[in-house]
Short mmCIF file of C-alpha atoms and ligand atoms in Angstrom, two decimals:
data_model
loop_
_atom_site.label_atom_id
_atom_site.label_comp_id
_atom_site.label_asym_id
_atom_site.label_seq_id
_atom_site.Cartn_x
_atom_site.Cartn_y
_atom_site.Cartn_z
CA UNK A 300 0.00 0.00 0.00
CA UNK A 301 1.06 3.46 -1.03
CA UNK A 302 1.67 6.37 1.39
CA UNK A 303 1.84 9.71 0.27
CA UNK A 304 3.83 12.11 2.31
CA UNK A 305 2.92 15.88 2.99
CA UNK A 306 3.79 18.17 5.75
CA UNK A 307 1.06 17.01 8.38
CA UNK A 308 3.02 13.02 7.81
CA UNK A 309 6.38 14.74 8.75
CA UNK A 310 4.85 16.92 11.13
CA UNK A 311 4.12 14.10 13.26
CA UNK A 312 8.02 12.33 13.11
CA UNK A 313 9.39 15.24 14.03
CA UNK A 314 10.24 15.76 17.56
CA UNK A 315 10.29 18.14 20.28
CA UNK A 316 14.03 19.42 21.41
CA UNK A 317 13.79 19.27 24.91
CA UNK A 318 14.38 22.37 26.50
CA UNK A 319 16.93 21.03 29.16
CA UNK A 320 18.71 18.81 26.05
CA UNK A 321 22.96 19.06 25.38
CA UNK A 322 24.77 17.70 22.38
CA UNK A 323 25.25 14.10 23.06
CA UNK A 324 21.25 14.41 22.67
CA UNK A 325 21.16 14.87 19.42
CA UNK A 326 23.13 12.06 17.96
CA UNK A 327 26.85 11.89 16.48
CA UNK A 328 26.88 11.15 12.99
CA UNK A 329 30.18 10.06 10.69
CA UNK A 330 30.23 11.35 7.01
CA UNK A 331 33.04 9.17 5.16
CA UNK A 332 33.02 11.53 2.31
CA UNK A 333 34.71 13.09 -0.23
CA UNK A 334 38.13 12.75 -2.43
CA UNK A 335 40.01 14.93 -3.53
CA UNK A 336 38.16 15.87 -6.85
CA UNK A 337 34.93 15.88 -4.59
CA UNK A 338 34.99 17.96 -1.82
CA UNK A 339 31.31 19.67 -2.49
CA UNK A 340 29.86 16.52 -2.26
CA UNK A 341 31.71 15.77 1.51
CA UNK A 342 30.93 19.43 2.36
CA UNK A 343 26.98 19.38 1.25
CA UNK A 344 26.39 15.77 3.23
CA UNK A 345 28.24 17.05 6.39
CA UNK A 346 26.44 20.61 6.38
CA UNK A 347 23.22 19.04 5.74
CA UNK A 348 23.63 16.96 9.00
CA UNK A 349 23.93 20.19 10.83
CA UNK A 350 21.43 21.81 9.48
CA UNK A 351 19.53 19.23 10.53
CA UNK A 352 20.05 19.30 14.00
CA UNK A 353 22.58 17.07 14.95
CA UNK A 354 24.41 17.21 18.42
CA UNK A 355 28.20 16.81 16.32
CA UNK A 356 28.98 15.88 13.42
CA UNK A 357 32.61 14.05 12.30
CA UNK A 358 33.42 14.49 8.61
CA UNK A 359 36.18 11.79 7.48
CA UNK A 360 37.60 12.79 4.12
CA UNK A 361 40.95 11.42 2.68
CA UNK A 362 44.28 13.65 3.38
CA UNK A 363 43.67 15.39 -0.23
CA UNK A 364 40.97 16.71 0.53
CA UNK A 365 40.87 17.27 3.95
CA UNK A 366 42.93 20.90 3.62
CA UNK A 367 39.71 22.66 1.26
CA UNK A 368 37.34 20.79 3.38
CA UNK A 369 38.64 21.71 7.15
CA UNK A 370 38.28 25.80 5.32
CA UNK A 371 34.73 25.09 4.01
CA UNK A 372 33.52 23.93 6.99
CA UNK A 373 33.15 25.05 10.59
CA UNK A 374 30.68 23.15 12.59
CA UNK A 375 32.11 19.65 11.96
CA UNK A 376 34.78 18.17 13.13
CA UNK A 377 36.61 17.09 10.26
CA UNK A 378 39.26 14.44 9.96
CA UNK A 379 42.08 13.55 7.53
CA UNK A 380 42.34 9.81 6.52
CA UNK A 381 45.02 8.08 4.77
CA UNK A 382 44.45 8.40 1.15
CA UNK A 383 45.98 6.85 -2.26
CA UNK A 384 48.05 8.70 -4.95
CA UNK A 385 44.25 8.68 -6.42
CA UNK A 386 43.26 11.50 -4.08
CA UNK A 387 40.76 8.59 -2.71
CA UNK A 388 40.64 6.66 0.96
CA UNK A 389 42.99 3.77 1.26
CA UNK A 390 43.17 0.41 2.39
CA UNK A 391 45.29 1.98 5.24
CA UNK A 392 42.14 4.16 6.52
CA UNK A 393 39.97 1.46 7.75
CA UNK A 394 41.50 1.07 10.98
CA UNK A 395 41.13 4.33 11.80
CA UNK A 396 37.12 4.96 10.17
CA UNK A 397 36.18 1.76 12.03
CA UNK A 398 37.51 3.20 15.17
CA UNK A 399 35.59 6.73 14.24
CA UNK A 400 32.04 4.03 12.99
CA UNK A 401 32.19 3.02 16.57
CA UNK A 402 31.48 5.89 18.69
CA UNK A 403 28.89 6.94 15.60
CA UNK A 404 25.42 7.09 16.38
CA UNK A 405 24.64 6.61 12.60
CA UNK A 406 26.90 6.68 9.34
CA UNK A 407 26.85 8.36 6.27
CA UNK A 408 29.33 6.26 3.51
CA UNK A 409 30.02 7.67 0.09
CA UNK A 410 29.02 10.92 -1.17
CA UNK A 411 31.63 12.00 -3.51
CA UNK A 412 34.05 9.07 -2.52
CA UNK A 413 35.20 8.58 -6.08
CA UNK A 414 35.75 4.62 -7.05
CA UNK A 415 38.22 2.33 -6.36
CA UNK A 416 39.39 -1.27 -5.23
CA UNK A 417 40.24 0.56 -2.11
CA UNK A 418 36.95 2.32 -1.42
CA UNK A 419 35.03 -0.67 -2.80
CA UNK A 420 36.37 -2.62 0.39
CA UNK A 421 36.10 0.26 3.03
CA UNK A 422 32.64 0.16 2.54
CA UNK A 423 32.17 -3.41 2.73
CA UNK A 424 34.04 -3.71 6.07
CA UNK A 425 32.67 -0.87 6.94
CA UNK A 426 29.31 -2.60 6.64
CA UNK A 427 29.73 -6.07 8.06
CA UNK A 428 31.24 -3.93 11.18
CA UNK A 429 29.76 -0.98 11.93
CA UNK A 430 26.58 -1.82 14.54
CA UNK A 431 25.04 1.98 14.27
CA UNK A 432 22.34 2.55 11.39
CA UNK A 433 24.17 3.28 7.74
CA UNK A 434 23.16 5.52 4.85
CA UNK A 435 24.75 4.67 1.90
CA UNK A 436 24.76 7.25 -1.56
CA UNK A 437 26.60 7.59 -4.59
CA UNK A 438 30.18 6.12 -4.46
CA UNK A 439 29.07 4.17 -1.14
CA UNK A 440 25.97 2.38 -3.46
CA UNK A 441 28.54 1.83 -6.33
CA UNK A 442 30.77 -0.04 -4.34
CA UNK A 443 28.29 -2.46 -3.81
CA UNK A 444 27.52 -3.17 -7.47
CA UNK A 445 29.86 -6.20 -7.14
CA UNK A 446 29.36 -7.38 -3.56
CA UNK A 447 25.32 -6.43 -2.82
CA UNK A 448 24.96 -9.48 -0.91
CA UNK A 449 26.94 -7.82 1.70
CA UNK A 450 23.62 -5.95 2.77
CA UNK A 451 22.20 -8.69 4.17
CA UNK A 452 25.07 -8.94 6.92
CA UNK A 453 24.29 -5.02 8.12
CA UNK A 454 23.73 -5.34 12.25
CA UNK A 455 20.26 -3.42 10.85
CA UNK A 456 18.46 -2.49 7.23
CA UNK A 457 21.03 -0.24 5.31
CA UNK A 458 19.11 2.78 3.85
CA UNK A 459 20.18 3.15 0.04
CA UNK A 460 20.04 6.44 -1.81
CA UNK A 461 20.04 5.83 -5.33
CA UNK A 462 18.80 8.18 -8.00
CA UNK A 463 17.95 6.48 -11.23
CA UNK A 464 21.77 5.64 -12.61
CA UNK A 465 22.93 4.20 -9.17
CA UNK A 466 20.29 1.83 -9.00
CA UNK A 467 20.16 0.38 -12.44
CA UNK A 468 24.19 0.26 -11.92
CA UNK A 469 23.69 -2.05 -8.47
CA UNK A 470 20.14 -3.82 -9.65
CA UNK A 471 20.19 -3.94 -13.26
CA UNK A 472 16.89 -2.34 -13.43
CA UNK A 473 15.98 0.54 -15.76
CA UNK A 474 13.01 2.49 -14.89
CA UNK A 475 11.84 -0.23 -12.37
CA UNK A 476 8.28 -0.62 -11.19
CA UNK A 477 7.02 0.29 -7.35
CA UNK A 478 6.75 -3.65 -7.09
CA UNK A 479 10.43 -3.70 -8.18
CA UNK A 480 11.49 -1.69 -5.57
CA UNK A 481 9.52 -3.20 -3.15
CA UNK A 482 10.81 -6.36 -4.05
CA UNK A 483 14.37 -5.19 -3.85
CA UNK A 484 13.71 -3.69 -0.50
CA UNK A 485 12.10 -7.01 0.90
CA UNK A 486 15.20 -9.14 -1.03
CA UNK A 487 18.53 -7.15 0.71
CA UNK A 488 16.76 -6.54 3.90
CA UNK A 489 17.35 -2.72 2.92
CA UNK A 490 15.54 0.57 3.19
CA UNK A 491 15.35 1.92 -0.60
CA UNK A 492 14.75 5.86 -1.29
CA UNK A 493 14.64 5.83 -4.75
CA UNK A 494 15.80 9.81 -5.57
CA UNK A 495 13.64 11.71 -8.40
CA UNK A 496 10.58 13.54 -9.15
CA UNK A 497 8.69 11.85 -7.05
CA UNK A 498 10.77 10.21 -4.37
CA UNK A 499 9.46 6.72 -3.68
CA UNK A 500 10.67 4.55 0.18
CA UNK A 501 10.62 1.42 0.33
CA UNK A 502 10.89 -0.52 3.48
CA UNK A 503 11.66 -4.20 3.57
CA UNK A 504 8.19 -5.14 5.45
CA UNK A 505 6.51 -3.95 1.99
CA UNK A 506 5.31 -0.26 3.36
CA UNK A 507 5.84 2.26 0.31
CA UNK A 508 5.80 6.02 0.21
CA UNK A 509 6.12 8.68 -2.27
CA UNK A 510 7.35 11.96 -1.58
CA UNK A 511 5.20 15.20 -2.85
CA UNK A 512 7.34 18.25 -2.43
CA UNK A 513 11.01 19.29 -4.65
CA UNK A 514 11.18 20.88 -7.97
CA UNK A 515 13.42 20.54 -10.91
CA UNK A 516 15.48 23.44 -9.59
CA UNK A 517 17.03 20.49 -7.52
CA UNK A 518 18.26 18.61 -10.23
CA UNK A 519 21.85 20.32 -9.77
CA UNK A 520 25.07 18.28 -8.46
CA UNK A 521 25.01 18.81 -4.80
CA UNK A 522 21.34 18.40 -4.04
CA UNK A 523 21.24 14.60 -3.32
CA UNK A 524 24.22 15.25 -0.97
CA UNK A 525 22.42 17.44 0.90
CA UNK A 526 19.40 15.08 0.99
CA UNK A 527 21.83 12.33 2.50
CA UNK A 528 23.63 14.55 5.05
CA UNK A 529 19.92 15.21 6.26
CA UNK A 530 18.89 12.05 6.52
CA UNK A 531 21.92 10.45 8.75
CA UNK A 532 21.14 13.32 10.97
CA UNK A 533 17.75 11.94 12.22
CA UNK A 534 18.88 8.77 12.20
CA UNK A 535 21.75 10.03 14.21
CA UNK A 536 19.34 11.70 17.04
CA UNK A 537 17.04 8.33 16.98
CA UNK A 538 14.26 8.50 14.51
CA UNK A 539 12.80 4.90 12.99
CA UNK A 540 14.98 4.64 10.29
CA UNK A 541 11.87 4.28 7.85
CA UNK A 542 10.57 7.33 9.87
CA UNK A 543 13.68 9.73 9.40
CA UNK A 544 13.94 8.75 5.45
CA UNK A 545 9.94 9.62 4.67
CA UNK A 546 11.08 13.18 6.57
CA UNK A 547 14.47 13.89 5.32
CA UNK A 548 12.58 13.55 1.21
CA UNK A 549 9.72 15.35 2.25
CA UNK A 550 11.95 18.67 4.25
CA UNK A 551 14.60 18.50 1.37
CA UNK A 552 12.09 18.61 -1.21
CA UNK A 553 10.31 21.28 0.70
CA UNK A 554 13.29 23.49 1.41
CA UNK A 555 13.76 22.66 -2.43
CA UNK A 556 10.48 24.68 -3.02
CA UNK A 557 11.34 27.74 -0.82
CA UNK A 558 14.32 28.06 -2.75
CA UNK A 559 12.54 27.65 -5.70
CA UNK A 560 9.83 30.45 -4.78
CA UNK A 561 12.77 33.05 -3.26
CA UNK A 562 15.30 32.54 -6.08
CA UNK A 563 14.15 30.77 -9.38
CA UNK A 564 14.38 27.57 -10.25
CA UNK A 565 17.00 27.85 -12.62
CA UNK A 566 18.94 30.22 -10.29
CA UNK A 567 18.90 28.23 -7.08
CA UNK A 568 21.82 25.95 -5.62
CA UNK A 569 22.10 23.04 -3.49
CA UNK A 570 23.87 25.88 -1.13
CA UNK A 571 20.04 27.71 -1.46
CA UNK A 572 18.47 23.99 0.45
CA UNK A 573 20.93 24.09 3.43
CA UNK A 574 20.19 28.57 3.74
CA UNK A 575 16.05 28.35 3.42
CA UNK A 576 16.12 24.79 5.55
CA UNK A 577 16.14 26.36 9.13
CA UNK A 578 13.36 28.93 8.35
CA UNK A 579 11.67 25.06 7.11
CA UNK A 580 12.30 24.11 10.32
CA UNK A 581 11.40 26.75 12.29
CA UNK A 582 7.89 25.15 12.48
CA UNK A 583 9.29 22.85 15.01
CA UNK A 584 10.24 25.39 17.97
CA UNK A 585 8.06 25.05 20.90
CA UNK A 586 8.32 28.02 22.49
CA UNK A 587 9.18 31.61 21.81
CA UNK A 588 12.66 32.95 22.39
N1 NAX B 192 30.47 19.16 -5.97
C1 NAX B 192 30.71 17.86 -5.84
O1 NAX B 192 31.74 17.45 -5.29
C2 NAX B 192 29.73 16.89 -6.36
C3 NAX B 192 30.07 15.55 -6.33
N2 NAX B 192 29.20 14.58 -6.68
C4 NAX B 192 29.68 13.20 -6.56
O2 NAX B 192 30.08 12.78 -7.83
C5 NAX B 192 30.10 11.36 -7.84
C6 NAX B 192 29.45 10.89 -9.13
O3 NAX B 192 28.04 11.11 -9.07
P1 NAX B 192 27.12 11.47 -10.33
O4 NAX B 192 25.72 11.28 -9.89
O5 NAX B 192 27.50 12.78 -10.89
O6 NAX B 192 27.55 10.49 -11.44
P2 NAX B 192 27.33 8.96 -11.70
O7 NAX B 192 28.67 8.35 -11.79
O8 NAX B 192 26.36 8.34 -10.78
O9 NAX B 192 26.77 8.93 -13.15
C7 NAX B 192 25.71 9.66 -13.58
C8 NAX B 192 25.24 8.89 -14.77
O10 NAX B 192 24.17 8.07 -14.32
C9 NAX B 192 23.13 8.08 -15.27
N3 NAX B 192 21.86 8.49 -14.68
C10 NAX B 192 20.70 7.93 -14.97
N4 NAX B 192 19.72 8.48 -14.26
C11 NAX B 192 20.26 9.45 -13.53
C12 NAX B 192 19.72 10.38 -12.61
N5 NAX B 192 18.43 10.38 -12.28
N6 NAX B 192 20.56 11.23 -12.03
C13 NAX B 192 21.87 11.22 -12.34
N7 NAX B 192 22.43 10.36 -13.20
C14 NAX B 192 21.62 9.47 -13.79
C15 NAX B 192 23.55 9.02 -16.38
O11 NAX B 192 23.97 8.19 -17.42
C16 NAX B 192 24.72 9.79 -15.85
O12 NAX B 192 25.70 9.95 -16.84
C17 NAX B 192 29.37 10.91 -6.57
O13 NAX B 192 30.28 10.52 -5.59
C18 NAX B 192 28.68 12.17 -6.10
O14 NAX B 192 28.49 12.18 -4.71
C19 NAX B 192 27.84 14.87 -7.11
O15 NAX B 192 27.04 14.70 -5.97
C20 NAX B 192 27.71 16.27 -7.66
C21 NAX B 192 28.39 17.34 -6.84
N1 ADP B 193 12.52 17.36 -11.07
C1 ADP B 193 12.68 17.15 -9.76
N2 ADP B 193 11.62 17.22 -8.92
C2 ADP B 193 11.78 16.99 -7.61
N3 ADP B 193 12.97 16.69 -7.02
C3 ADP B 193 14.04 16.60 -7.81
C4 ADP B 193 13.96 16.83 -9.20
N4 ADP B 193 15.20 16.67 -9.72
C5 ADP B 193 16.02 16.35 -8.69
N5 ADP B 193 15.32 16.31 -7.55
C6 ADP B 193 15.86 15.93 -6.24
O1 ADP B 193 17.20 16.41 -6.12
C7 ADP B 193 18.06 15.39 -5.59
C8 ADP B 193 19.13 15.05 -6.63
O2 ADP B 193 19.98 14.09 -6.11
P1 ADP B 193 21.08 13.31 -6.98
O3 ADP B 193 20.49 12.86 -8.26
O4 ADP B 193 21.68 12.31 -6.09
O5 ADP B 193 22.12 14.45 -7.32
P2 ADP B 193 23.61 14.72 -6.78
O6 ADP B 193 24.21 13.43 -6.31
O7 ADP B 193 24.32 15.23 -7.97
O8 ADP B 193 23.52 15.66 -5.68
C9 ADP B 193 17.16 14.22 -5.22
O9 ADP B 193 16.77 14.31 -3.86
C10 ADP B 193 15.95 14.41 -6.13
O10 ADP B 193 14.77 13.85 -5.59
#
């Protein structure tokens, strides 16, 4: 059975900050992000978890990158990892992002990773080890394209980020069907948020919703990081996994639509979601200040 998801949906995932809360409340995320001919990507995904709320966010980005990215950004805390004459993570980073996976409250792997042998096995260890919930886009989902099975092994159901070209790259399906996706979901034991006009989740129990808000002023590079920096920061401060991906497509595609109204679709940025999201999310103060 379809859902269809609109602000009152959301309205009701979202909760409360408590008044007396501190950091730690909010969840610690880990963005393994970034190379060195990607740093928007890392910088979207890790701004996008603070602009969601999270209590801290760790960015881990190989050495390459890691002197443009520690500029860019200012609320995370952002790390340099050992990194290949590719500008991409090595083999020699895993001991080191498995140490940073477990004191993560949830994990974000691949947004502008690049592709490799290398990265191709950090994000399989990374996923038979790490025991917080994952979010896996871009580079993280092309890893898997030889090793999908691997999902099945994930302490809980992996949420998957595809738009269109990542999933026909790790399925082999081209324009698949709702009961495709459905049937993927149920098959890996995944959560599947299949990016694009209308943003369809899948859960592996069978639920299926479709997301109502966005505008093809989001159809820029940047925009799905953005979308999966958002989304490991409510899984980070506890949401149902299932839960926090329905919200993160409906705000994203909503902050999408400010954007849209207040600067054009053709003249809006990914950079425009992360500025007109906290005004988004101002209906979710409880009090006056
Ligand atoms: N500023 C940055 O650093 C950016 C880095 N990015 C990173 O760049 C890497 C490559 O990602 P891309 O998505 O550009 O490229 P991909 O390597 O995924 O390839 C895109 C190809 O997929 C196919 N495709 C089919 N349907 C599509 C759809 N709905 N949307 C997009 N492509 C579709 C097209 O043939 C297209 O040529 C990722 O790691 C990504 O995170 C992008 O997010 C863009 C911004
Ligand atoms: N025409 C559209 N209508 C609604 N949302 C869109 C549209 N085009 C793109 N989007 C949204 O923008 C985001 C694009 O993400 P993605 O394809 O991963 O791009 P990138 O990785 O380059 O940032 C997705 O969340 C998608 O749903």
């Amino acid at each position: 059975m379809m859902t269809e998801l609109d602000q009152s949906y959301v309205d009701r995932i979202i909760p409360e900050r408590a008044a007396e809360a501190n950091k730690n409340d909010f969840g610690r995320v880990l963005c393994v992000c970034g190379c060195a001919g990607y740093t928007g990507a890392a910088y979207f995904a890790a701004q996008g978890a603070v602009r969601m709320g999270s209590g801290v966010v760790t960015l881990a980005t190989p050495e390459r990158a890691w002197p443009v990215l520690a500029v860019k950004l200012n609320e995370p805390v952002v790390r340099p990892m050992p990194c290949g004459a590719d500008g991409m993570l090595s083999r020699e980073a895993l001991p080191a992002l498995l140490s940073l996976a477990e004191k993560a409250d949830a994990l974000l792997i691949g947004c502008g990773l690049g592709r490799s042998y290398a990265v191709a096995e950090i994000v399989v260890t990374l996923i038979e080890n790490a025991k917080c919930q994952i979010v896996l886009d871009a580079d993280g989902i092309n890893a898997l394209t030889a090793h999908k099975d691997i999902l099945r092994q994930a302490a809980q159901p992996v949420i998957l980020t595809p738009h269109a070209g990542e999933f026909a790259r790790l399925s082999g399906l081209e324009n698949p069907q709702q009961g495709e996706l459905t049937l993927f979901a149920r098959k890996m034991g995944c959560i599947l948020l299949y990016k694009g006009h209308r943003t369809l989740i899948a859960a592996p129990d069978g639920r299926l919703y479709r997301n109502h808000s966005g505008n093809p002023g989001m159809a820029k590079g940047g925009s799905g990081d953005v979308l999966a920096g958002m989304l490991v920061s409510l899984c980070g401060q506890g949401l149902d996994p299932v839960d926090a991906a329905c919200a993160a497509a409906w705000l994203h595609g909503r902050a999408g639509d400010m954007a849209a109204n207040a600067r054009s679709e053709y003249g809006m940025t990914p950079g425009d979601l992360l500025h007109f999201l906290p005004d988004l999310l101002k209906r979710y103060n409880t009090r006056e200040w």
